[in-house]
PDB file of C-alpha atoms and ligand atoms in Angstrom:
ATOM      1  CA  MET A   1       0.000   0.000   0.000  1.00  0.00           C
ATOM      2  CA  GLY A   2       0.979   3.630  -0.252  1.00  0.00           C
ATOM      3  CA  PHE A   3       2.838   5.514  -2.947  1.00  0.00           C
ATOM      4  CA  HIS A   4       5.801   4.063  -4.809  1.00  0.00           C
ATOM      5  CA  PHE A   5       8.256   6.368  -6.524  1.00  0.00           C
ATOM      6  CA  LYS A   6      11.650   5.863  -8.124  1.00  0.00           C
ATOM      7  CA  LEU A   7      14.617   7.701  -9.581  1.00  0.00           C
ATOM      8  CA  ILE A   8      16.224   6.509 -12.798  1.00  0.00           C
ATOM      9  CA  GLY A   9      19.592   7.683 -14.129  1.00  0.00           C
ATOM     10  CA  TYR A  10      23.289   6.844 -14.050  1.00  0.00           C
ATOM     11  CA  PRO A  11      25.247   7.261 -11.842  1.00  0.00           C
ATOM     12  CA  ILE A  12      22.787   8.013  -9.035  1.00  0.00           C
ATOM     13  CA  THR A  13      23.951   6.210  -5.922  1.00  0.00           C
ATOM     14  CA  HIS A  14      24.806   9.567  -4.249  1.00  0.00           C
ATOM     15  CA  SER A  15      21.543  11.259  -5.222  1.00  0.00           C
ATOM     16  CA  LEU A  16      19.835  13.463  -2.647  1.00  0.00           C
ATOM     17  CA  SER A  17      16.372  12.748  -4.077  1.00  0.00           C
ATOM     18  CA  PRO A  18      15.611   9.739  -1.820  1.00  0.00           C
ATOM     19  CA  TRP A  19      16.295  11.880   1.259  1.00  0.00           C
ATOM     20  CA  ILE A  20      14.141  14.732  -0.082  1.00  0.00           C
ATOM     21  CA  HIS A  21      11.150  12.559  -1.004  1.00  0.00           C
ATOM     22  CA  GLU A  22      11.314  10.429   2.142  1.00  0.00           C
ATOM     23  CA  GLN A  23      11.119  13.698   4.101  1.00  0.00           C
ATOM     24  CA  PHE A  24       8.096  14.745   2.019  1.00  0.00           C
ATOM     25  CA  LEU A  25       6.361  11.408   2.654  1.00  0.00           C
ATOM     26  CA  GLU A  26       6.988  11.707   6.367  1.00  0.00           C
ATOM     27  CA  ARG A  27       5.919  15.369   6.536  1.00  0.00           C
ATOM     28  CA  SER A  28       2.702  14.683   4.624  1.00  0.00           C
ATOM     29  CA  ASN A  29       1.837  11.593   6.676  1.00  0.00           C
ATOM     30  CA  LEU A  30       1.593   9.552   3.501  1.00  0.00           C
ATOM     31  CA  GLN A  31       2.795   5.973   3.332  1.00  0.00           C
ATOM     32  CA  GLY A  32       5.230   5.203   0.574  1.00  0.00           C
ATOM     33  CA  THR A  33       8.702   4.566  -0.794  1.00  0.00           C
ATOM     34  CA  TYR A  34      11.207   6.354  -3.046  1.00  0.00           C
ATOM     35  CA  LYS A  35      13.905   4.081  -4.431  1.00  0.00           C
ATOM     36  CA  ILE A  36      16.903   4.430  -6.692  1.00  0.00           C
ATOM     37  CA  ASP A  37      16.853   2.350  -9.905  1.00  0.00           C
ATOM     38  CA  GLU A  38      20.190   2.742 -11.629  1.00  0.00           C
ATOM     39  CA  PHE A  39      19.931   2.043 -15.373  1.00  0.00           C
ATOM     40  CA  LYS A  40      23.405   0.949 -16.469  1.00  0.00           C
ATOM     41  CA  PRO A  41      24.435   2.384 -19.850  1.00  0.00           C
ATOM     42  CA  GLU A  42      25.324  -1.105 -21.144  1.00  0.00           C
ATOM     43  CA  ASP A  43      21.785  -2.404 -20.455  1.00  0.00           C
ATOM     44  CA  SER A  44      18.871  -1.912 -22.847  1.00  0.00           C
ATOM     45  CA  PHE A  45      17.005   1.287 -21.894  1.00  0.00           C
ATOM     46  CA  GLU A  46      13.843  -0.028 -23.528  1.00  0.00           C
ATOM     47  CA  GLU A  47      13.923  -3.276 -21.510  1.00  0.00           C
ATOM     48  CA  ASN A  48      14.544  -1.341 -18.322  1.00  0.00           C
ATOM     49  CA  ILE A  49      11.596   0.982 -18.992  1.00  0.00           C
ATOM     50  CA  LYS A  50       9.320  -2.003 -19.747  1.00  0.00           C
ATOM     51  CA  ARG A  51      10.288  -3.569 -16.428  1.00  0.00           C
ATOM     52  CA  LEU A  52       9.732  -0.287 -14.596  1.00  0.00           C
ATOM     53  CA  LYS A  53       6.285   0.213 -16.102  1.00  0.00           C
ATOM     54  CA  ASN A  54       5.296  -3.293 -14.961  1.00  0.00           C
ATOM     55  CA  GLU A  55       6.169  -2.491 -11.373  1.00  0.00           C
ATOM     56  CA  GLN A  56       2.964  -0.517 -10.760  1.00  0.00           C
ATOM     57  CA  ILE A  57       4.692   2.572  -9.469  1.00  0.00           C
ATOM     58  CA  ASP A  58       2.969   5.948  -9.189  1.00  0.00           C
ATOM     59  CA  GLY A  59       5.777   7.989 -10.662  1.00  0.00           C
ATOM     60  CA  PHE A  60       9.493   8.433 -11.121  1.00  0.00           C
ATOM     61  CA  ASN A  61      12.144  11.090 -11.532  1.00  0.00           C
ATOM     62  CA  VAL A  62      14.540  10.988 -14.458  1.00  0.00           C
ATOM     63  CA  THR A  63      18.055  12.363 -14.368  1.00  0.00           C
ATOM     64  CA  VAL A  64      21.157  12.301 -16.578  1.00  0.00           C
ATOM     65  CA  PRO A  65      21.657  10.771 -19.072  1.00  0.00           C
ATOM     66  CA  TYR A  66      17.998   9.810 -19.759  1.00  0.00           C
ATOM     67  CA  LYS A  67      16.016  13.095 -19.708  1.00  0.00           C
ATOM     68  CA  GLN A  68      15.585  13.002 -23.496  1.00  0.00           C
ATOM     69  CA  ALA A  69      15.690   9.225 -24.008  1.00  0.00           C
ATOM     70  CA  ILE A  70      12.563   8.750 -21.880  1.00  0.00           C
ATOM     71  CA  ILE A  71      10.347  10.901 -24.147  1.00  0.00           C
ATOM     72  CA  PRO A  72       9.354   8.246 -26.764  1.00  0.00           C
ATOM     73  CA  PHE A  73       8.146   5.961 -23.945  1.00  0.00           C
ATOM     74  CA  LEU A  74       5.592   8.443 -22.567  1.00  0.00           C
ATOM     75  CA  ASP A  75       1.913   8.841 -23.535  1.00  0.00           C
ATOM     76  CA  ILE A  76       1.622  12.579 -22.850  1.00  0.00           C
ATOM     77  CA  LEU A  77       4.099  15.437 -22.522  1.00  0.00           C
ATOM     78  CA  ASP A  78       3.253  18.490 -20.483  1.00  0.00           C
ATOM     79  CA  ASP A  79       3.766  21.812 -22.360  1.00  0.00           C
ATOM     80  CA  THR A  80       6.894  22.808 -20.460  1.00  0.00           C
ATOM     81  CA  ALA A  81       8.548  19.414 -20.931  1.00  0.00           C
ATOM     82  CA  ARG A  82       7.790  19.634 -24.644  1.00  0.00           C
ATOM     83  CA  LYS A  83       9.342  23.098 -24.886  1.00  0.00           C
ATOM     84  CA  MET A  84      12.408  21.944 -22.942  1.00  0.00           C
ATOM     85  CA  GLY A  85      12.741  18.711 -24.914  1.00  0.00           C
ATOM     86  CA  ALA A  86      13.567  17.122 -21.564  1.00  0.00           C
ATOM     87  CA  VAL A  87      11.637  15.303 -18.825  1.00  0.00           C
ATOM     88  CA  ASN A  88      12.674  14.973 -15.184  1.00  0.00           C
ATOM     89  CA  THR A  89       9.390  13.808 -13.646  1.00  0.00           C
ATOM     90  CA  VAL A  90       6.954  11.134 -14.813  1.00  0.00           C
ATOM     91  CA  ALA A  91       3.533  10.479 -13.293  1.00  0.00           C
ATOM     92  CA  TYR A  92       1.187   7.538 -13.898  1.00  0.00           C
ATOM     93  CA  LYS A  93      -2.355   8.936 -14.052  1.00  0.00           C
ATOM     94  CA  ASN A  94      -5.521   7.299 -15.399  1.00  0.00           C
ATOM     95  CA  GLY A  95      -3.538   4.604 -17.175  1.00  0.00           C
ATOM     96  CA  LYS A  96      -1.171   7.081 -18.901  1.00  0.00           C
ATOM     97  CA  TRP A  97       2.493   7.936 -18.416  1.00  0.00           C
ATOM     98  CA  ILE A  98       2.845  11.733 -18.346  1.00  0.00           C
ATOM     99  CA  GLY A  99       6.149  13.599 -18.593  1.00  0.00           C
ATOM    100  CA  TYR A 100       6.906  16.917 -16.861  1.00  0.00           C
ATOM    101  CA  ASN A 101       9.902  19.176 -16.370  1.00  0.00           C
ATOM    102  CA  THR A 102      10.006  20.729 -12.883  1.00  0.00           C
ATOM    103  CA  ASP A 103      13.376  22.518 -13.154  1.00  0.00           C
ATOM    104  CA  GLY A 104      12.162  26.001 -14.079  1.00  0.00           C
ATOM    105  CA  VAL A 105       9.190  26.197 -11.734  1.00  0.00           C
ATOM    106  CA  GLY A 106      11.285  24.640  -8.953  1.00  0.00           C
ATOM    107  CA  TYR A 107      13.917  27.296  -9.445  1.00  0.00           C
ATOM    108  CA  VAL A 108      11.429  30.173  -9.459  1.00  0.00           C
ATOM    109  CA  ARG A 109       9.661  28.845  -6.340  1.00  0.00           C
ATOM    110  CA  SER A 110      12.994  28.641  -4.509  1.00  0.00           C
ATOM    111  CA  LEU A 111      13.798  32.223  -5.492  1.00  0.00           C
ATOM    112  CA  GLU A 112      10.360  33.527  -4.535  1.00  0.00           C
ATOM    113  CA  SER A 113      10.467  31.813  -1.144  1.00  0.00           C
ATOM    114  CA  LYS A 114      13.663  33.711  -0.274  1.00  0.00           C
ATOM    115  CA  TYR A 115      13.084  37.001  -2.127  1.00  0.00           C
ATOM    116  CA  PRO A 116       9.328  37.542  -2.547  1.00  0.00           C
ATOM    117  CA  ASN A 117       9.712  41.303  -3.122  1.00  0.00           C
ATOM    118  CA  LEU A 118      11.647  40.674  -6.299  1.00  0.00           C
ATOM    119  CA  PHE A 119       8.350  39.481  -7.783  1.00  0.00           C
ATOM    120  CA  ASN A 120       6.592  42.787  -7.096  1.00  0.00           C
ATOM    121  CA  ASN A 121       8.303  44.397 -10.066  1.00  0.00           C
ATOM    122  CA  LYS A 122       8.468  42.221 -13.162  1.00  0.00           C
ATOM    123  CA  GLU A 123      10.457  44.962 -14.921  1.00  0.00           C
ATOM    124  CA  ASN A 124      13.436  44.124 -12.713  1.00  0.00           C
ATOM    125  CA  ARG A 125      16.423  43.410 -14.927  1.00  0.00           C
ATOM    126  CA  VAL A 126      17.583  39.793 -14.946  1.00  0.00           C
ATOM    127  CA  LEU A 127      20.779  38.261 -16.308  1.00  0.00           C
ATOM    128  CA  VAL A 128      20.985  34.510 -16.904  1.00  0.00           C
ATOM    129  CA  ILE A 129      24.562  33.252 -17.295  1.00  0.00           C
ATOM    130  CA  GLY A 130      24.845  30.057 -19.368  1.00  0.00           C
ATOM    131  CA  ALA A 131      22.723  28.573 -22.134  1.00  0.00           C
ATOM    132  CA  GLY A 132      22.422  24.848 -21.324  1.00  0.00           C
ATOM    133  CA  GLY A 133      19.355  22.893 -20.200  1.00  0.00           C
ATOM    134  CA  ALA A 134      19.153  24.585 -16.799  1.00  0.00           C
ATOM    135  CA  ALA A 135      19.397  28.073 -18.323  1.00  0.00           C
ATOM    136  CA  ARG A 136      16.650  27.206 -20.788  1.00  0.00           C
ATOM    137  CA  ALA A 137      14.317  25.992 -18.014  1.00  0.00           C
ATOM    138  CA  ILE A 138      14.964  29.042 -15.839  1.00  0.00           C
ATOM    139  CA  TYR A 139      14.634  31.531 -18.695  1.00  0.00           C
ATOM    140  CA  TYR A 140      11.349  29.951 -19.764  1.00  0.00           C
ATOM    141  CA  ALA A 141       9.942  29.916 -16.218  1.00  0.00           C
ATOM    142  CA  LEU A 142      10.885  33.569 -15.569  1.00  0.00           C
ATOM    143  CA  ASP A 143       9.268  34.492 -18.857  1.00  0.00           C
ATOM    144  CA  GLN A 144       6.118  32.581 -17.835  1.00  0.00           C
ATOM    145  CA  TYR A 145       6.141  34.530 -14.538  1.00  0.00           C
ATOM    146  CA  GLU A 146       6.161  37.629 -16.788  1.00  0.00           C
ATOM    147  CA  PHE A 147       9.588  39.030 -16.079  1.00  0.00           C
ATOM    148  CA  SER A 148      10.062  41.242 -19.108  1.00  0.00           C
ATOM    149  CA  ASN A 149      13.795  42.092 -19.117  1.00  0.00           C
ATOM    150  CA  ILE A 150      15.861  38.924 -19.196  1.00  0.00           C
ATOM    151  CA  ASP A 151      19.293  38.979 -20.832  1.00  0.00           C
ATOM    152  CA  ILE A 152      21.485  35.930 -21.423  1.00  0.00           C
ATOM    153  CA  ALA A 153      25.276  35.783 -21.266  1.00  0.00           C
ATOM    154  CA  ASN A 154      27.150  32.804 -22.610  1.00  0.00           C
ATOM    155  CA  ARG A 155      30.652  31.812 -23.679  1.00  0.00           C
ATOM    156  CA  THR A 156      29.163  30.793 -27.038  1.00  0.00           C
ATOM    157  CA  LYS A 157      26.658  33.511 -28.002  1.00  0.00           C
ATOM    158  CA  ALA A 158      25.039  31.394 -30.739  1.00  0.00           C
ATOM    159  CA  THR A 159      23.816  28.809 -28.209  1.00  0.00           C
ATOM    160  CA  ALA A 160      21.833  31.504 -26.406  1.00  0.00           C
ATOM    161  CA  GLU A 161      19.961  32.455 -29.615  1.00  0.00           C
ATOM    162  CA  GLY A 162      17.979  29.197 -29.491  1.00  0.00           C
ATOM    163  CA  ILE A 163      16.656  29.978 -26.021  1.00  0.00           C
ATOM    164  CA  ILE A 164      15.094  33.371 -26.660  1.00  0.00           C
ATOM    165  CA  GLU A 165      12.703  32.064 -29.305  1.00  0.00           C
ATOM    166  CA  MET A 166      10.557  30.740 -26.452  1.00  0.00           C
ATOM    167  CA  ALA A 167       9.991  34.162 -24.879  1.00  0.00           C
ATOM    168  CA  HIS A 168       6.834  36.288 -24.882  1.00  0.00           C
ATOM    169  CA  SER A 169       8.888  39.306 -25.967  1.00  0.00           C
ATOM    170  CA  PRO A 170      12.181  37.989 -27.327  1.00  0.00           C
ATOM    171  CA  ARG A 171      13.188  41.383 -28.649  1.00  0.00           C
ATOM    172  CA  ARG A 172      13.689  42.572 -25.091  1.00  0.00           C
ATOM    173  CA  THR A 173      16.418  39.965 -24.493  1.00  0.00           C
ATOM    174  CA  GLU A 174      20.002  40.899 -25.225  1.00  0.00           C
ATOM    175  CA  ILE A 175      22.678  38.281 -25.702  1.00  0.00           C
ATOM    176  CA  LEU A 176      25.999  39.104 -24.104  1.00  0.00           C
ATOM    177  CA  SER A 177      29.477  37.634 -24.024  1.00  0.00           C
ATOM    178  CA  LEU A 178      30.861  36.749 -20.582  1.00  0.00           C
ATOM    179  CA  GLU A 179      33.152  39.796 -20.811  1.00  0.00           C
ATOM    180  CA  GLU A 180      30.168  42.065 -21.464  1.00  0.00           C
ATOM    181  CA  ALA A 181      28.301  40.428 -18.591  1.00  0.00           C
ATOM    182  CA  GLU A 182      31.176  41.134 -16.242  1.00  0.00           C
ATOM    183  CA  LYS A 183      31.369  44.761 -17.352  1.00  0.00           C
ATOM    184  CA  ASN A 184      27.590  45.367 -17.138  1.00  0.00           C
ATOM    185  CA  ALA A 185      26.907  43.295 -14.003  1.00  0.00           C
ATOM    186  CA  GLY A 186      25.936  46.488 -12.143  1.00  0.00           C
ATOM    187  CA  SER A 187      22.838  47.043 -14.241  1.00  0.00           C
ATOM    188  CA  TYR A 188      20.890  43.968 -13.050  1.00  0.00           C
ATOM    189  CA  GLU A 189      18.677  43.346 -10.030  1.00  0.00           C
ATOM    190  CA  LEU A 190      19.053  39.565 -10.407  1.00  0.00           C
ATOM    191  CA  ILE A 191      21.978  37.544 -11.797  1.00  0.00           C
ATOM    192  CA  ILE A 192      21.620  33.761 -12.152  1.00  0.00           C
ATOM    193  CA  GLN A 193      24.655  31.534 -12.707  1.00  0.00           C
ATOM    194  CA  THR A 194      23.502  28.308 -14.420  1.00  0.00           C
ATOM    195  CA  THR A 195      26.747  26.713 -15.664  1.00  0.00           C
ATOM    196  CA  SER A 196      28.789  24.074 -13.850  1.00  0.00           C
ATOM    197  CA  VAL A 197      31.685  26.515 -13.390  1.00  0.00           C
ATOM    198  CA  GLY A 198      32.640  26.645  -9.691  1.00  0.00           C
ATOM    199  CA  MET A 199      31.413  23.117  -8.954  1.00  0.00           C
ATOM    200  CA  LYS A 200      33.681  20.771  -6.945  1.00  0.00           C
ATOM    201  CA  PRO A 201      36.496  19.970  -7.648  1.00  0.00           C
ATOM    202  CA  ASN A 202      36.837  23.392  -9.349  1.00  0.00           C
ATOM    203  CA  GLN A 203      35.462  25.403  -6.448  1.00  0.00           C
ATOM    204  CA  GLU A 204      38.097  28.136  -6.893  1.00  0.00           C
ATOM    205  CA  GLN A 205      36.599  29.160 -10.250  1.00  0.00           C
ATOM    206  CA  ALA A 206      33.892  31.738 -10.927  1.00  0.00           C
ATOM    207  CA  ILE A 207      32.154  32.287 -14.258  1.00  0.00           C
ATOM    208  CA  ILE A 208      32.710  36.089 -14.092  1.00  0.00           C
ATOM    209  CA  SER A 209      34.312  38.385 -11.535  1.00  0.00           C
ATOM    210  CA  SER A 210      31.965  40.085  -9.067  1.00  0.00           C
ATOM    211  CA  ASN A 211      33.810  43.430  -9.217  1.00  0.00           C
ATOM    212  CA  ASN A 212      30.953  45.375 -10.812  1.00  0.00           C
ATOM    213  CA  ILE A 213      28.057  43.781  -8.945  1.00  0.00           C
ATOM    214  CA  LYS A 214      26.131  46.436  -7.061  1.00  0.00           C
ATOM    215  CA  LEU A 215      24.792  46.553  -3.534  1.00  0.00           C
ATOM    216  CA  ASN A 216      21.585  44.540  -2.993  1.00  0.00           C
ATOM    217  CA  THR A 217      21.639  42.759  -6.339  1.00  0.00           C
ATOM    218  CA  ILE A 218      20.338  39.230  -5.883  1.00  0.00           C
ATOM    219  CA  VAL A 219      23.024  36.813  -7.055  1.00  0.00           C
ATOM    220  CA  SER A 220      21.974  33.214  -7.532  1.00  0.00           C
ATOM    221  CA  ASP A 221      24.060  30.131  -8.344  1.00  0.00           C
ATOM    222  CA  ILE A 222      22.521  26.777  -9.185  1.00  0.00           C
ATOM    223  CA  VAL A 223      25.719  24.938  -8.263  1.00  0.00           C
ATOM    224  CA  TYR A 224      25.142  23.289  -4.854  1.00  0.00           C
ATOM    225  CA  GLN A 225      28.422  21.502  -4.325  1.00  0.00           C
ATOM    226  CA  PRO A 226      29.887  23.564  -2.629  1.00  0.00           C
ATOM    227  CA  VAL A 227      26.756  25.141  -1.144  1.00  0.00           C
ATOM    228  CA  LEU A 228      28.554  28.507  -1.114  1.00  0.00           C
ATOM    229  CA  THR A 229      30.329  28.963  -4.441  1.00  0.00           C
ATOM    230  CA  LYS A 230      33.168  31.404  -5.078  1.00  0.00           C
ATOM    231  CA  PHE A 231      30.830  33.470  -7.253  1.00  0.00           C
ATOM    232  CA  LEU A 232      28.358  33.817  -4.362  1.00  0.00           C
ATOM    233  CA  ARG A 233      31.132  34.483  -1.828  1.00  0.00           C
ATOM    234  CA  ASP A 234      32.697  37.229  -3.958  1.00  0.00           C
ATOM    235  CA  SER A 235      29.293  38.756  -4.727  1.00  0.00           C
ATOM    236  CA  ALA A 236      28.327  38.808  -1.031  1.00  0.00           C
ATOM    237  CA  LYS A 237      31.534  40.761  -0.346  1.00  0.00           C
ATOM    238  CA  LYS A 238      30.254  43.403  -2.787  1.00  0.00           C
ATOM    239  CA  GLY A 239      26.985  43.656  -0.829  1.00  0.00           C
ATOM    240  CA  ALA A 240      24.889  41.318  -2.962  1.00  0.00           C
ATOM    241  CA  MET A 241      22.103  39.170  -1.509  1.00  0.00           C
ATOM    242  CA  ILE A 242      22.674  35.530  -2.340  1.00  0.00           C
ATOM    243  CA  HIS A 243      20.520  32.589  -3.355  1.00  0.00           C
ATOM    244  CA  GLN A 244      22.021  29.091  -3.114  1.00  0.00           C
ATOM    245  CA  GLY A 245      21.566  26.189  -5.509  1.00  0.00           C
ATOM    246  CA  HIS A 246      20.520  23.493  -3.022  1.00  0.00           C
ATOM    247  CA  THR A 247      17.183  25.270  -2.509  1.00  0.00           C
ATOM    248  CA  MET A 248      16.326  24.637  -6.169  1.00  0.00           C
ATOM    249  CA  LEU A 249      16.636  20.882  -5.537  1.00  0.00           C
ATOM    250  CA  LEU A 250      14.110  21.112  -2.717  1.00  0.00           C
ATOM    251  CA  TYR A 251      11.501  23.092  -4.656  1.00  0.00           C
ATOM    252  CA  GLN A 252      11.913  20.977  -7.795  1.00  0.00           C
ATOM    253  CA  GLY A 253      11.184  17.993  -5.577  1.00  0.00           C
ATOM    254  CA  GLN A 254       8.268  19.820  -3.951  1.00  0.00           C
ATOM    255  CA  TYR A 255       6.690  20.369  -7.372  1.00  0.00           C
ATOM    256  CA  ALA A 256       7.269  16.745  -8.460  1.00  0.00           C
ATOM    257  CA  PHE A 257       5.737  15.445  -5.218  1.00  0.00           C
ATOM    258  CA  GLU A 258       2.757  17.744  -5.766  1.00  0.00           C
ATOM    259  CA  ILE A 259       2.274  16.358  -9.293  1.00  0.00           C
ATOM    260  CA  TRP A 260       2.289  12.818  -7.889  1.00  0.00           C
ATOM    261  CA  THR A 261       0.218  13.281  -4.721  1.00  0.00           C
ATOM    262  CA  ASN A 262      -1.594  16.652  -4.996  1.00  0.00           C
ATOM    263  CA  LYS A 263       0.112  17.671  -1.740  1.00  0.00           C
ATOM    264  CA  LYS A 264       2.331  20.739  -1.517  1.00  0.00           C
ATOM    265  CA  ILE A 265       4.849  20.220   1.267  1.00  0.00           C
ATOM    266  CA  ASN A 266       6.187  23.150   3.259  1.00  0.00           C
ATOM    267  CA  ILE A 267       9.999  23.171   2.845  1.00  0.00           C
ATOM    268  CA  GLY A 268      10.592  24.788   6.273  1.00  0.00           C
ATOM    269  CA  ASP A 269      13.796  23.558   7.911  1.00  0.00           C
ATOM    270  CA  MET A 270      14.660  21.170   5.064  1.00  0.00           C
ATOM    271  CA  ASP A 271      16.765  24.007   3.641  1.00  0.00           C
ATOM    272  CA  THR A 272      19.205  24.008   6.582  1.00  0.00           C
ATOM    273  CA  LYS A 273      19.062  20.219   6.897  1.00  0.00           C
ATOM    274  CA  LEU A 274      20.040  19.720   3.263  1.00  0.00           C
ATOM    275  CA  LYS A 275      22.825  22.283   3.621  1.00  0.00           C
ATOM    276  CA  ASP A 276      24.189  20.315   6.581  1.00  0.00           C
ATOM    277  CA  ILE A 277      24.097  17.079   4.587  1.00  0.00           C
ATOM    278  CA  LEU A 278      25.930  18.714   1.662  1.00  0.00           C
ATOM    279  CA  GLU A 279      28.509  20.355   3.906  1.00  0.00           C
ATOM    280  CA  GLY A 280      29.179  17.024   5.621  1.00  0.00           C
ATOM    281  CA  ARG A 281      30.190  15.419   2.342  1.00  0.00           C
TER     282      ARG A 281
HETATM  283  P1  ATR B 301      23.015  21.798 -18.336  1.00  0.00           P
HETATM  284  O1  ATR B 301      22.208  21.198 -19.454  1.00  0.00           O
HETATM  285  O2  ATR B 301      23.207  20.916 -17.153  1.00  0.00           O
HETATM  286  O3  ATR B 301      22.562  23.164 -17.936  1.00  0.00           O
HETATM  287  P2  ATR B 301      25.127  22.063 -20.305  1.00  0.00           P
HETATM  288  O4  ATR B 301      24.218  21.816 -21.415  1.00  0.00           O
HETATM  289  O5  ATR B 301      26.383  21.275 -20.216  1.00  0.00           O
HETATM  290  O6  ATR B 301      24.484  21.945 -18.866  1.00  0.00           O
HETATM  291  O7  ATR B 301      25.420  23.634 -20.335  1.00  0.00           O
HETATM  292  C1  ATR B 301      26.556  24.111 -19.938  1.00  0.00           C
HETATM  293  C2  ATR B 301      26.544  25.637 -19.987  1.00  0.00           C
HETATM  294  O8  ATR B 301      27.671  26.022 -19.249  1.00  0.00           O
HETATM  295  C3  ATR B 301      26.735  26.209 -21.378  1.00  0.00           C
HETATM  296  O9  ATR B 301      26.163  27.489 -21.406  1.00  0.00           O
HETATM  297  C4  ATR B 301      28.255  26.302 -21.467  1.00  0.00           C
HETATM  298  O10 ATR B 301      28.719  27.281 -22.358  1.00  0.00           O
HETATM  299  P3  ATR B 301      28.870  26.970 -23.954  1.00  0.00           P
HETATM  300  O11 ATR B 301      27.477  27.065 -24.521  1.00  0.00           O
HETATM  301  O12 ATR B 301      29.778  28.014 -24.453  1.00  0.00           O
HETATM  302  O13 ATR B 301      29.451  25.581 -24.042  1.00  0.00           O
HETATM  303  C5  ATR B 301      28.588  26.713 -20.063  1.00  0.00           C
HETATM  304  N1  ATR B 301      29.943  26.339 -19.660  1.00  0.00           N
HETATM  305  C6  ATR B 301      30.370  25.106 -19.260  1.00  0.00           C
HETATM  306  N2  ATR B 301      31.674  25.155 -18.913  1.00  0.00           N
HETATM  307  C7  ATR B 301      32.070  26.436 -19.095  1.00  0.00           C
HETATM  308  C8  ATR B 301      33.311  27.127 -18.885  1.00  0.00           C
HETATM  309  N3  ATR B 301      34.399  26.494 -18.430  1.00  0.00           N
HETATM  310  N4  ATR B 301      33.343  28.445 -19.166  1.00  0.00           N
HETATM  311  C9  ATR B 301      32.258  29.101 -19.607  1.00  0.00           C
HETATM  312  N5  ATR B 301      31.054  28.504 -19.820  1.00  0.00           N
HETATM  313  C10 ATR B 301      30.962  27.197 -19.553  1.00  0.00           C
END
């Protein structure tokens, strides 16, 4: 009895998702399990998916390297997942397998929980650094939340072009080089670092210098290992307010759990608990 969820991906033995979802189950007083199911690259993905579907589970999360590979095996794709071309959450509802992407909404929820006032003025200027899958999800979600001035900076400018086509008002997005981003960093109210630069074992790197970041700018980094990146540390020294990547994991999970169970769990002290777990590693 109860809910049965899984995580598929490779390698995933160190994933934080089981901890997050077991906390959600406990906090919602629901019975259930959340288990890791590592799909080895040498095994047939199709066979593994067939086996999984026969297990009568209620849903599963999908992580690297299968976020695209899963798509042909689903019955329905939610709009956001279709736009992203990537699925990280699958729910079994009324006999159908439905694919979602919770990255963007999870990110925006985590930001709003810490800095609600930012959302009072959707004209606030936003800079997204990076143009990979995470940048795409965040850009799309901020656009859906009607932020109207979102620029993108990337090492390869051409990659960023593909992202802005999704926007309500793409003409209001400028594409910058990393050098331009560094120079103009003072003209944004929110700067979001979405690349892997600064992640362990390269924790002494930062995507751009924080020299021009102004007082009270919100600086966000989706890297969560370390929980306090060099980019955030340097920006805090300039008087920026920071937003750490581990909170995105929690709110992404919150949204997935809500899709599966219709229950929205209060994150509360899970933020500090997860930070402690990450810092203990
Ligand atoms: P994900 O899908 O997880 O977001 P990704 O697709 O690997 O990750 O995206 C990586 C992003 O980080 C890209 O914007 C990449 O820049 P390019 O488009 O120029 O490749 C950026 N990136 C990765 N390593 C980088 C580095 N050392 N310096 C600058 N940008 C980097």
